Amino acid sequence: YLVQQQQLEEVAGVKRPLGGSTLIAHIEFSETVIHYAPGACLYLTSDGYADQFGGPQRRKFMNRQFKDLLLRIHALPMEEQQRLLEEAQDAW
């Protein structure tokens, strides 16, 4: 995810496993160029954060909630962002 100028852009990667079957003879990866301005935040993540079960009804955290959290915290110092991400996950 790229957050800059109060906007969040999802930069989708190629859906390929990093490990797994040896039956896959050749996996091709692509290159993506990301243009960003000073002060932008780039978040690299797997689906693991948004896929965590919890909350009052034992549902997934979900991408929308994760993106909203990133938009709320992106302007804070990185140490504070880490703390808030961990607290949100623990609370969920």
mmCIF file of C-alpha atoms in Angstrom, residues 3-6 39-41 43 68-81 84:
data_model
loop_
_atom_site.group_PDB
_atom_site.id
_atom_site.type_symbol
_atom_site.label_atom_id
_atom_site.label_comp_id
_atom_site.label_asym_id
_atom_site.label_seq_id
_atom_site.Cartn_x
_atom_site.Cartn_y
_atom_site.Cartn_z
ATOM 1 C CA VAL A 3 -0.136 6.363 1.269
ATOM 2 C CA GLN A 4 0.581 9.904 0.192
ATOM 3 C CA GLN A 5 -1.353 13.152 0.191
ATOM 4 C CA GLN A 6 -4.137 11.572 2.267
ATOM 5 C CA GLY A 39 6.779 11.961 3.059
ATOM 6 C CA ALA A 40 4.916 9.066 1.447
ATOM 7 C CA CYS A 41 4.615 5.784 3.321
ATOM 8 C CA TYR A 43 3.571 -0.609 3.491
ATOM 9 C CA ASP A 68 -8.617 2.724 7.098
ATOM 10 C CA LEU A 69 -6.129 2.108 9.895
ATOM 11 C CA LEU A 70 -3.190 2.885 7.599
ATOM 12 C CA LEU A 71 -4.838 6.128 6.483
ATOM 13 C CA ARG A 72 -5.358 7.174 10.114
ATOM 14 C CA ILE A 73 -1.797 6.484 11.245
ATOM 15 C CA HIS A 74 0.431 7.166 8.209
ATOM 16 C CA ALA A 75 1.515 10.660 9.316
ATOM 17 C CA LEU A 76 2.742 9.461 12.715
ATOM 18 C CA PRO A 77 6.345 8.435 13.435
ATOM 19 C CA MET A 78 7.058 4.835 12.403
ATOM 20 C CA GLU A 79 7.543 3.663 15.993
ATOM 21 C CA GLU A 80 4.096 4.990 16.869
ATOM 22 C CA GLN A 81 2.606 3.359 13.764
ATOM 23 C CA LEU A 84 -0.821 1.240 16.932
#
